mmCIF file of C-alpha atoms in Angstrom:
data_model
loop_
_atom_site.group_PDB
_atom_site.id
_atom_site.type_symbol
_atom_site.label_atom_id
_atom_site.label_comp_id
_atom_site.label_asym_id
_atom_site.label_seq_id
_atom_site.Cartn_x
_atom_site.Cartn_y
_atom_site.Cartn_z
ATOM 1 C CA UNK T 50 20.891 85.127 144.064
ATOM 2 C CA UNK T 51 23.705 85.663 146.587
ATOM 3 C CA UNK T 52 24.563 81.950 146.527
ATOM 4 C CA UNK T 53 24.680 81.993 142.708
ATOM 5 C CA UNK T 54 26.949 85.025 142.683
ATOM 6 C CA UNK T 55 29.306 83.363 145.159
ATOM 7 C CA UNK T 56 29.295 80.179 143.067
ATOM 8 C CA UNK T 57 30.134 82.164 139.927
ATOM 9 C CA UNK T 58 32.921 84.053 141.697
ATOM 10 C CA UNK T 59 34.393 80.908 143.248
ATOM 11 C CA UNK T 60 34.252 79.016 139.929
ATOM 12 C CA UNK T 61 36.412 81.609 138.210
ATOM 13 C CA UNK T 62 39.394 82.982 140.121
ATOM 14 C CA UNK T 63 40.929 84.935 137.217
ATOM 15 C CA UNK T 64 41.370 87.948 139.501
ATOM 16 C CA UNK T 65 43.335 85.699 141.897
ATOM 17 C CA UNK T 66 45.338 83.354 139.670
ATOM 18 C CA UNK T 67 47.498 85.897 137.842
ATOM 19 C CA UNK T 68 45.395 85.943 134.676
ATOM 20 C CA UNK T 69 44.153 89.495 135.206
ATOM 21 C CA UNK T 70 46.557 90.944 137.785
ATOM 22 C CA UNK T 71 50.141 90.539 139.034
ATOM 23 C CA UNK T 72 49.308 91.843 142.484
ATOM 24 C CA UNK T 73 46.456 93.293 144.499
ATOM 25 C CA UNK T 74 47.116 96.144 146.910
ATOM 26 C CA UNK T 75 46.152 95.936 150.558
ATOM 27 C CA UNK T 76 45.106 98.636 152.976
ATOM 28 C CA UNK T 77 47.794 99.007 155.669
ATOM 29 C CA UNK T 78 45.417 97.699 158.355
ATOM 30 C CA UNK T 79 44.805 94.521 156.279
ATOM 31 C CA UNK T 80 48.460 93.447 156.126
ATOM 32 C CA UNK T 81 48.501 91.562 159.483
ATOM 33 C CA UNK T 82 45.332 89.652 158.608
ATOM 34 C CA UNK T 83 46.657 88.822 155.134
ATOM 35 C CA UNK T 84 49.845 87.452 156.655
ATOM 36 C CA UNK T 85 47.868 85.454 159.224
ATOM 37 C CA UNK T 86 45.815 83.961 156.390
ATOM 38 C CA UNK T 87 49.024 82.847 154.671
ATOM 39 C CA UNK T 88 48.750 85.197 151.699
ATOM 40 C CA UNK T 89 52.018 86.122 149.975
ATOM 41 C CA UNK T 90 52.301 89.761 151.074
ATOM 42 C CA UNK T 91 54.954 91.701 149.183
ATOM 43 C CA UNK T 92 56.630 94.732 150.741
ATOM 44 C CA UNK T 93 53.735 95.053 153.213
ATOM 45 C CA UNK T 94 51.634 96.499 150.407
ATOM 46 C CA UNK T 95 50.025 93.825 148.309
ATOM 47 C CA UNK T 96 49.256 90.206 147.588
ATOM 48 C CA UNK T 97 51.343 88.568 144.880
ATOM 49 C CA UNK T 98 49.398 86.634 142.279
ATOM 50 C CA UNK T 99 48.638 83.833 141.977
ATOM 51 C CA UNK T 100 47.150 84.007 145.438
ATOM 52 C CA UNK T 101 48.050 80.982 147.580
ATOM 53 C CA UNK T 102 44.514 80.926 149.011
ATOM 54 C CA UNK T 103 43.104 80.000 145.589
ATOM 55 C CA UNK T 104 42.474 76.266 145.296
ATOM 56 C CA UNK T 105 40.576 74.092 142.851
ATOM 57 C CA UNK T 106 37.550 74.554 145.115
ATOM 58 C CA UNK T 107 37.842 78.366 145.047
ATOM 59 C CA UNK T 108 39.125 80.892 147.551
ATOM 60 C CA UNK T 109 40.153 79.327 150.848
ATOM 61 C CA UNK T 110 39.734 82.658 152.673
ATOM 62 C CA UNK T 111 36.627 83.918 150.854
ATOM 63 C CA UNK T 112 34.836 84.987 154.045
ATOM 64 C CA UNK T 113 37.903 86.959 155.236
ATOM 65 C CA UNK T 114 39.334 88.084 151.905
ATOM 66 C CA UNK T 115 40.826 91.590 151.749
ATOM 67 C CA UNK T 116 38.780 94.579 150.619
ATOM 68 C CA UNK T 117 40.490 94.687 147.215
ATOM 69 C CA UNK T 118 39.194 91.159 146.603
ATOM 70 C CA UNK T 119 35.723 91.930 147.912
ATOM 71 C CA UNK T 120 35.434 95.040 145.762
ATOM 72 C CA UNK T 121 36.463 93.453 142.463
ATOM 73 C CA UNK T 122 33.377 92.782 140.362
ATOM 74 C CA UNK T 123 33.879 91.457 136.872
ATOM 75 C CA UNK T 124 31.499 92.138 134.007
ATOM 76 C CA UNK T 125 30.128 88.580 134.062
ATOM 77 C CA UNK T 126 29.312 88.820 137.786
ATOM 78 C CA UNK T 127 27.700 92.254 137.306
ATOM 79 C CA UNK T 128 25.525 91.000 134.441
ATOM 80 C CA UNK T 129 24.309 88.061 136.515
ATOM 81 C CA UNK T 130 23.658 90.304 139.516
ATOM 82 C CA UNK T 131 21.800 92.893 137.411
ATOM 83 C CA UNK T 132 19.988 90.694 134.886
ATOM 84 C CA UNK T 133 19.531 87.403 136.704
ATOM 85 C CA UNK T 134 18.669 84.442 134.534
ATOM 86 C CA UNK T 135 20.233 81.007 134.460
ATOM 87 C CA UNK T 136 23.694 80.653 135.981
ATOM 88 C CA UNK T 137 24.829 77.736 133.789
ATOM 89 C CA UNK T 138 25.593 79.795 130.618
ATOM 90 C CA UNK T 139 27.784 82.108 132.667
ATOM 91 C CA UNK T 140 29.602 79.184 134.255
ATOM 92 C CA UNK T 141 30.208 77.856 130.719
ATOM 93 C CA UNK T 142 31.996 81.136 129.905
ATOM 94 C CA UNK T 143 34.305 80.545 132.882
ATOM 95 C CA UNK T 144 34.901 76.964 131.710
ATOM 96 C CA UNK T 145 35.673 78.150 128.168
ATOM 97 C CA UNK T 146 38.152 80.762 129.356
ATOM 98 C CA UNK T 147 39.865 78.116 131.501
ATOM 99 C CA UNK T 148 40.030 75.774 128.496
ATOM 100 C CA UNK T 149 41.629 78.507 126.398
ATOM 101 C CA UNK T 150 44.160 79.280 129.138
ATOM 102 C CA UNK T 151 45.037 75.582 129.247
ATOM 103 C CA UNK T 152 45.495 75.541 125.453
ATOM 104 C CA UNK T 153 47.776 78.569 125.695
ATOM 105 C CA UNK T 154 49.847 76.956 128.447
ATOM 106 C CA UNK T 155 50.022 73.703 126.519
ATOM 107 C CA UNK T 156 51.191 75.708 123.512
ATOM 108 C CA UNK T 157 54.079 77.112 125.524
ATOM 109 C CA UNK T 158 52.756 80.310 127.092
ATOM 110 C CA UNK T 159 54.768 81.138 130.211
ATOM 111 C CA UNK T 160 55.051 84.112 132.500
ATOM 112 C CA UNK T 161 58.501 85.416 133.394
ATOM 113 C CA UNK T 162 59.780 84.808 136.941
ATOM 114 C CA UNK T 163 58.846 88.335 138.018
ATOM 115 C CA UNK T 164 55.471 88.051 136.262
ATOM 116 C CA UNK T 165 56.123 91.063 134.073
ATOM 117 C CA UNK T 166 55.881 89.453 130.644
ATOM 118 C CA UNK T 167 54.483 86.523 128.731
ATOM 119 C CA UNK T 168 56.567 84.383 126.442
ATOM 120 C CA UNK T 169 55.642 81.608 124.046
ATOM 121 C CA UNK T 170 58.085 78.750 123.940
ATOM 122 C CA UNK T 171 56.552 75.701 122.467
ATOM 123 C CA UNK T 172 56.441 73.309 119.633
ATOM 124 C CA UNK T 173 53.707 71.104 118.397
ATOM 125 C CA UNK T 174 50.957 73.711 118.331
ATOM 126 C CA UNK T 175 50.022 75.264 115.050
ATOM 127 C CA UNK T 176 50.701 79.010 115.100
ATOM 128 C CA UNK T 177 47.293 79.746 113.608
ATOM 129 C CA UNK T 178 45.534 77.656 116.280
ATOM 130 C CA UNK T 179 47.553 79.410 118.990
ATOM 131 C CA UNK T 180 46.637 82.860 117.640
ATOM 132 C CA UNK T 181 42.952 81.868 117.361
ATOM 133 C CA UNK T 182 42.935 80.629 120.973
ATOM 134 C CA UNK T 183 44.754 83.763 122.136
ATOM 135 C CA UNK T 184 42.326 86.025 120.290
ATOM 136 C CA UNK T 185 39.266 84.256 121.696
ATOM 137 C CA UNK T 186 40.749 84.330 125.198
ATOM 138 C CA UNK T 187 41.509 88.062 125.034
ATOM 139 C CA UNK T 188 37.972 88.770 123.821
ATOM 140 C CA UNK T 189 36.468 86.720 126.664
ATOM 141 C CA UNK T 190 38.677 88.358 129.273
ATOM 142 C CA UNK T 191 37.724 91.843 128.085
ATOM 143 C CA UNK T 192 34.011 91.117 127.572
ATOM 144 C CA UNK T 193 33.369 89.032 130.674
ATOM 145 C CA UNK T 194 36.174 89.163 133.208
ATOM 146 C CA UNK T 195 37.476 92.732 133.202
ATOM 147 C CA UNK T 196 36.368 95.049 136.003
ATOM 148 C CA UNK T 197 32.700 95.932 135.524
ATOM 149 C CA UNK T 198 33.035 99.449 136.884
ATOM 150 C CA UNK T 199 36.421 101.176 136.903
ATOM 151 C CA UNK T 200 37.619 101.945 140.411
ATOM 152 C CA UNK T 201 38.764 105.374 139.267
ATOM 153 C CA UNK T 202 36.844 106.995 136.458
ATOM 154 C CA UNK T 203 39.057 107.559 133.467
ATOM 155 C CA UNK T 204 42.087 105.927 135.031
ATOM 156 C CA UNK T 205 43.618 102.575 135.864
ATOM 157 C CA UNK T 206 42.563 100.590 138.886
ATOM 158 C CA UNK T 207 44.890 101.746 141.657
ATOM 159 C CA UNK T 208 44.366 98.575 143.673
ATOM 160 C CA UNK T 209 45.485 96.039 141.085
ATOM 161 C CA UNK T 210 48.508 95.810 138.827
ATOM 162 C CA UNK T 211 47.327 94.362 135.495
ATOM 163 C CA UNK T 212 49.028 91.286 134.196
ATOM 164 C CA UNK T 213 50.768 91.791 130.838
#
């Protein structure tokens, strides 16, 4: 099961690529290690997203990733951990979300330089198709890729700054 969970986590990367968060906060004692690993540490407090350690093959520093990364468990991961069953349907959810993100980018979705807002600047994609893709993507992100258990009950996750 551990190998399947790692495969699922490494196949996704939404918590690392800027889809879910703009930055992830570090503990002060983790800053030197993060810098040594080549992570983009901002103001000695956090890792800017997208994380430079994320590659097509997954996280390049998975074994040494900071505690904020280790502690993030999405709903899809938690369901697989708790319920078991075949991994393939869950990997298909990751693939579908990635397809929808690609459609959105192809349709002109861009993040501002500072990462604080999304804009849509594109032609050639039907507005209805774009809204349908956006709606399906938002549903998938909330149902499968949001944090499984809030870090702070009743409040926002103090370790991650959500992406808009």
